[in-house]
mmCIF file of C-alpha atoms in Angstrom:
data_model
loop_
_atom_site.group_PDB
_atom_site.id
_atom_site.type_symbol
_atom_site.label_atom_id
_atom_site.label_comp_id
_atom_site.label_asym_id
_atom_site.label_seq_id
_atom_site.Cartn_x
_atom_site.Cartn_y
_atom_site.Cartn_z
ATOM 1 C CA MET A 28 -0.074 -0.053 0.128
ATOM 2 C CA SER A 29 1.171 3.568 -1.116
ATOM 3 C CA ALA A 30 1.754 5.695 2.857
ATOM 4 C CA SER A 31 -0.815 8.325 1.913
ATOM 5 C CA SER A 32 -2.675 5.480 1.931
ATOM 6 C CA LEU A 33 -1.394 3.490 5.166
ATOM 7 C CA PRO A 34 -2.966 4.897 8.700
ATOM 8 C CA PRO A 35 -1.057 7.929 10.855
ATOM 9 C CA ASN A 36 0.986 6.137 13.509
ATOM 10 C CA GLY A 37 -1.156 7.848 16.651
ATOM 11 C CA SER A 38 -4.793 6.874 14.405
ATOM 12 C CA PHE A 39 -7.455 4.354 15.872
ATOM 13 C CA ILE A 40 -9.020 2.092 13.565
ATOM 14 C CA GLU A 41 -11.255 -0.872 13.142
ATOM 15 C CA MET A 42 -10.590 -5.340 13.576
ATOM 16 C CA THR A 43 -12.341 -8.245 13.053
ATOM 17 C CA SER A 44 -10.884 -11.749 14.417
ATOM 18 C CA TYR A 45 -11.883 -14.458 13.859
ATOM 19 C CA GLY A 46 -15.473 -12.269 14.123
ATOM 20 C CA GLU A 47 -15.437 -10.383 16.647
ATOM 21 C CA THR A 48 -14.708 -6.681 15.930
ATOM 22 C CA HIS A 49 -12.870 -4.025 18.738
ATOM 23 C CA PRO A 50 -13.250 -0.459 17.449
ATOM 24 C CA GLU A 51 -10.192 0.713 19.623
ATOM 25 C CA VAL A 52 -6.866 -0.529 18.469
ATOM 26 C CA ARG A 53 -4.387 2.344 18.029
ATOM 27 C CA VAL A 54 -1.647 1.741 15.229
ATOM 28 C CA LEU A 55 1.889 1.744 16.638
ATOM 29 C CA GLN A 56 3.850 1.992 13.023
ATOM 30 C CA ALA A 57 2.507 1.059 9.837
ATOM 31 C CA SER A 58 5.083 1.257 7.009
ATOM 32 C CA GLY A 59 5.147 -1.116 2.961
ATOM 33 C CA THR A 60 2.925 -4.692 3.951
ATOM 34 C CA VAL A 61 3.317 -4.519 7.944
ATOM 35 C CA ILE A 62 1.350 -3.072 10.785
ATOM 36 C CA THR A 63 2.524 -2.710 14.645
ATOM 37 C CA LEU A 64 -0.368 -2.894 16.518
ATOM 38 C CA SER A 65 -2.159 -2.442 20.303
ATOM 39 C CA LEU A 66 -4.680 -3.560 21.410
ATOM 40 C CA ALA A 67 -6.345 -4.866 24.711
ATOM 41 C CA LEU A 68 -4.834 -7.826 26.217
ATOM 42 C CA ALA A 69 -8.478 -9.783 26.093
ATOM 43 C CA ASP A 70 -8.601 -9.090 22.500
ATOM 44 C CA VAL A 71 -4.911 -9.656 20.807
ATOM 45 C CA PRO A 72 -5.832 -12.610 18.729
ATOM 46 C CA PRO A 73 -3.400 -15.801 17.935
ATOM 47 C CA ALA A 74 -0.430 -15.671 15.913
ATOM 48 C CA ASN A 75 -1.062 -16.563 12.338
ATOM 49 C CA SER A 76 -4.551 -15.763 12.788
ATOM 50 C CA PRO A 77 -5.973 -14.079 9.911
ATOM 51 C CA VAL A 78 -8.026 -10.577 10.342
ATOM 52 C CA GLU A 79 -10.262 -8.030 8.216
ATOM 53 C CA LEU A 80 -8.715 -4.233 9.489
ATOM 54 C CA ARG A 81 -10.710 -0.850 8.530
ATOM 55 C CA TRP A 82 -9.923 2.437 8.786
ATOM 56 C CA ALA A 83 -10.741 6.142 7.208
ATOM 57 C CA ALA A 84 -10.571 6.749 3.704
ATOM 58 C CA ALA A 85 -11.620 9.897 2.396
ATOM 59 C CA PRO A 86 -14.396 11.651 1.285
ATOM 60 C CA ARG A 87 -16.616 9.337 2.656
ATOM 61 C CA GLY A 88 -15.674 5.258 2.992
ATOM 62 C CA ARG A 89 -12.622 3.244 4.305
ATOM 63 C CA TYR A 90 -10.362 1.203 3.474
ATOM 64 C CA ALA A 91 -10.948 -2.748 4.211
ATOM 65 C CA GLN A 92 -7.752 -5.170 4.781
ATOM 66 C CA GLU A 93 -6.882 -8.657 5.436
ATOM 67 C CA GLY A 94 -3.692 -9.564 6.574
ATOM 68 C CA LEU A 95 -2.104 -11.980 8.882
ATOM 69 C CA VAL A 96 -0.358 -11.648 12.398
ATOM 70 C CA VAL A 97 3.219 -12.344 11.991
ATOM 71 C CA SER A 98 4.124 -12.549 15.665
ATOM 72 C CA VAL A 99 2.428 -11.343 19.251
ATOM 73 C CA ASP A 100 4.323 -10.049 22.222
ATOM 74 C CA GLY A 101 2.300 -9.115 25.047
ATOM 75 C CA ASN A 102 -0.655 -6.452 23.609
ATOM 76 C CA ARG A 103 1.753 -6.025 20.329
ATOM 77 C CA VAL A 104 0.547 -7.320 16.982
ATOM 78 C CA GLU A 105 2.425 -7.367 13.706
ATOM 79 C CA VAL A 106 0.060 -7.371 11.155
ATOM 80 C CA ARG A 107 1.803 -8.129 7.327
ATOM 81 C CA PHE A 108 -1.479 -6.965 4.910
ATOM 82 C CA THR A 109 -2.366 -9.698 2.595
ATOM 83 C CA GLY A 110 -4.708 -8.912 -1.606
ATOM 84 C CA ARG A 111 -5.456 -5.912 -2.381
ATOM 85 C CA PRO A 112 -7.481 -3.207 -0.420
ATOM 86 C CA ALA A 113 -10.729 -1.928 -1.435
ATOM 87 C CA ILE A 114 -12.912 0.615 -0.436
ATOM 88 C CA LEU A 115 -16.330 0.878 1.306
ATOM 89 C CA GLN A 116 -18.271 3.875 1.328
ATOM 90 C CA SER A 117 -21.164 3.100 3.718
ATOM 91 C CA ARG A 118 -20.319 3.720 6.574
ATOM 92 C CA SER A 119 -22.362 0.937 8.348
ATOM 93 C CA PHE A 120 -20.358 -2.715 8.888
ATOM 94 C CA VAL A 121 -21.853 -5.477 9.996
ATOM 95 C CA ARG A 122 -21.789 -9.452 10.500
ATOM 96 C CA GLY A 123 -24.683 -11.273 9.286
ATOM 97 C CA GLY A 124 -27.095 -12.802 10.654
ATOM 98 C CA GLY A 125 -28.703 -13.051 14.914
ATOM 99 C CA GLY A 126 -31.108 -14.917 16.210
ATOM 100 C CA GLU A 127 -31.532 -18.099 14.648
ATOM 101 C CA PRO A 128 -31.060 -21.043 16.793
ATOM 102 C CA VAL A 129 -27.288 -22.777 17.459
ATOM 103 C CA VAL A 130 -26.960 -26.436 18.763
ATOM 104 C CA MET A 131 -23.769 -26.839 20.845
ATOM 105 C CA SER A 132 -23.152 -31.026 20.681
ATOM 106 C CA ARG A 133 -20.354 -32.257 22.600
ATOM 107 C CA ALA A 134 -18.409 -35.417 23.485
ATOM 108 C CA ASP A 135 -18.509 -35.543 27.647
ATOM 109 C CA ALA A 136 -22.099 -33.582 27.509
ATOM 110 C CA ASP A 137 -25.664 -32.860 27.041
ATOM 111 C CA ASP A 138 -26.757 -31.140 23.875
ATOM 112 C CA ALA A 139 -27.022 -27.726 24.933
ATOM 113 C CA VAL A 140 -29.394 -24.826 22.926
ATOM 114 C CA GLY A 141 -28.500 -20.790 21.655
ATOM 115 C CA VAL A 142 -29.096 -17.781 19.738
ATOM 116 C CA VAL A 143 -26.910 -16.164 17.431
ATOM 117 C CA HIS A 144 -25.028 -13.110 17.507
ATOM 118 C CA ASP A 145 -23.965 -12.591 14.812
ATOM 119 C CA MET A 146 -21.439 -14.304 12.616
ATOM 120 C CA SER A 147 -18.903 -14.900 9.965
ATOM 121 C CA GLU A 148 -17.714 -17.259 7.683
ATOM 122 C CA ARG A 149 -15.223 -18.261 9.918
ATOM 123 C CA ALA A 150 -16.697 -17.732 12.985
ATOM 124 C CA VAL A 151 -20.251 -17.553 15.082
ATOM 125 C CA ARG A 152 -21.188 -15.158 18.489
ATOM 126 C CA ALA A 153 -23.198 -16.669 20.727
ATOM 127 C CA HIS A 154 -25.404 -16.906 23.586
ATOM 128 C CA PHE A 155 -25.310 -19.715 25.722
ATOM 129 C CA THR A 156 -27.859 -20.375 29.296
ATOM 130 C CA ASP A 157 -25.683 -22.569 32.233
ATOM 131 C CA ILE A 158 -23.113 -24.934 29.883
ATOM 132 C CA ASP A 159 -20.286 -25.752 31.636
ATOM 133 C CA LEU A 160 -17.406 -23.993 28.651
ATOM 134 C CA ARG A 161 -13.903 -22.515 28.606
ATOM 135 C CA ALA A 162 -11.880 -21.285 25.572
ATOM 136 C CA GLY A 163 -10.009 -24.787 24.029
ATOM 137 C CA ASP A 164 -12.875 -26.372 24.066
ATOM 138 C CA GLU A 165 -14.532 -27.911 20.743
ATOM 139 C CA MET A 166 -17.385 -28.853 19.686
ATOM 140 C CA THR A 167 -19.970 -29.305 16.624
ATOM 141 C CA LEU A 168 -22.527 -26.144 15.406
ATOM 142 C CA SER A 169 -24.910 -26.085 14.038
ATOM 143 C CA ILE A 170 -26.783 -23.070 13.147
ATOM 144 C CA ARG A 171 -29.793 -22.964 10.798
ATOM 145 C CA VAL A 172 -29.903 -21.164 7.766
ATOM 146 C CA GLU A 173 -31.320 -20.607 4.343
ATOM 147 C CA GLY A 174 -34.399 -23.237 5.374
ATOM 148 C CA GLU A 175 -31.366 -25.689 6.128
ATOM 149 C CA VAL A 176 -28.873 -26.371 9.118
ATOM 150 C CA VAL A 177 -25.182 -26.262 8.071
ATOM 151 C CA SER A 178 -22.841 -27.994 10.564
ATOM 152 C CA PHE A 179 -19.327 -27.436 11.689
ATOM 153 C CA PRO A 180 -17.079 -28.393 13.916
ATOM 154 C CA ALA A 181 -15.207 -25.620 15.892
ATOM 155 C CA THR A 182 -13.509 -24.368 19.193
ATOM 156 C CA ALA A 183 -14.600 -22.146 21.286
ATOM 157 C CA PHE A 184 -11.732 -18.939 20.974
ATOM 158 C CA LYS A 185 -13.370 -16.441 23.576
ATOM 159 C CA VAL A 186 -16.379 -17.717 26.672
ATOM 160 C CA SER A 187 -17.164 -14.910 29.489
ATOM 161 C CA SER A 188 -19.417 -15.701 32.266
ATOM 162 C CA MET A 189 -21.413 -14.152 34.586
ATOM 163 C CA ARG A 190 -24.896 -15.831 36.583
ATOM 164 C CA GLN A 191 -27.514 -13.343 36.566
ATOM 165 C CA GLN A 192 -27.615 -11.353 40.235
ATOM 166 C CA ILE A 193 -31.044 -8.824 39.624
ATOM 167 C CA PRO A 194 -33.207 -8.945 40.644
ATOM 168 C CA VAL A 195 -32.538 -12.476 42.127
ATOM 169 C CA ALA A 196 -29.438 -14.576 41.354
ATOM 170 C CA GLY A 197 -30.139 -16.684 38.554
ATOM 171 C CA PRO A 198 -28.658 -18.644 35.916
ATOM 172 C CA MET A 199 -25.526 -18.496 34.223
ATOM 173 C CA SER A 200 -25.291 -16.420 31.563
ATOM 174 C CA VAL A 201 -22.383 -17.496 28.306
ATOM 175 C CA GLU A 202 -21.585 -15.327 25.704
ATOM 176 C CA MET A 203 -19.128 -17.443 23.254
ATOM 177 C CA VAL A 204 -16.862 -16.416 20.351
ATOM 178 C CA ALA A 205 -16.528 -19.991 18.761
ATOM 179 C CA VAL A 206 -13.717 -20.350 15.521
ATOM 180 C CA PHE A 207 -14.763 -22.993 12.677
ATOM 181 C CA ASP A 208 -12.162 -25.388 12.518
ATOM 182 C CA ASP A 209 -13.576 -26.936 8.680
ATOM 183 C CA GLN A 210 -16.314 -26.115 6.515
ATOM 184 C CA GLU A 211 -17.413 -27.845 3.210
ATOM 185 C CA GLU A 212 -18.288 -25.995 0.476
ATOM 186 C CA ALA A 213 -21.382 -26.652 -0.335
ATOM 187 C CA GLN A 214 -22.153 -25.116 3.761
ATOM 188 C CA ALA A 215 -19.519 -21.829 3.226
ATOM 189 C CA ARG A 216 -21.387 -21.016 0.467
ATOM 190 C CA VAL A 217 -25.038 -20.978 2.306
ATOM 191 C CA ILE A 218 -23.596 -19.065 5.034
ATOM 192 C CA ARG A 219 -22.164 -16.476 2.660
ATOM 193 C CA ARG A 220 -25.288 -16.166 0.535
ATOM 194 C CA TYR A 221 -27.122 -15.690 3.957
ATOM 195 C CA ILE A 222 -25.847 -12.771 5.408
ATOM 196 C CA MET A 223 -24.897 -11.562 1.908
ATOM 197 C CA ARG A 224 -28.824 -10.801 1.934
ATOM 198 C CA HIS A 225 -28.061 -9.830 5.555
ATOM 199 C CA GLN A 226 -25.460 -7.114 5.121
ATOM 200 C CA LEU A 227 -28.485 -6.031 1.894
ATOM 201 C CA MET A 228 -31.149 -6.048 3.998
ATOM 202 C CA ASN A 229 -29.874 -3.910 6.696
ATOM 203 C CA ARG A 230 -28.046 -1.473 3.989
ATOM 204 C CA ASN A 231 -31.545 -0.777 2.173
ATOM 205 C CA ARG A 232 -33.494 0.000 5.739
ATOM 206 C CA GLY A 233 -30.075 2.188 6.446
ATOM 207 C CA ALA A 234 -31.301 3.861 3.563
ATOM 208 C CA GLY A 235 -35.063 5.145 3.388
ATOM 209 C CA PRO A 236 -37.227 6.985 0.889
ATOM 210 C CA ARG A 237 -35.493 9.829 0.484
#
């Protein structure tokens, strides 16, 4: 990328890793095809994982650039750009889905039914109740989209659990980001079409009558 199109040092950009978007990632240094970033330790992606970076592009759009994490040092992450940057003219960036039922199947536990918050081709963010789950746990996730059920082997990447306390003690609320381990192309196409339609409907709603 040219120096003029790179985000300036000290600026904040947006990074998506495994379907989860982090809106305030600080640029430490950007030069050529490599960018060094700083972000919260809890949000640091693993080495050799793919990410997407987005930042402002004059006059109204944003650059969208895919990259690969080549090194991690504490909260510092070095990303090497892959492919060519794209300019997105819309200011609304929406991951697909939301509200679909998802079934988690594990070898050592009963099936659990949850709800999808959003998903991409590579990951899903979902909510479950009263399950014991840790980062690194393996599972099969089944999601109903396009009138059919697609199933993927997946690994829990990030898990956050909190027990309801107000107004009285209640069930454990579990938020999970899981990364798909492998995909059959036919099922991946179903999710791609579904996400594209979801994004198009959101853009149309945002445009409204003129």
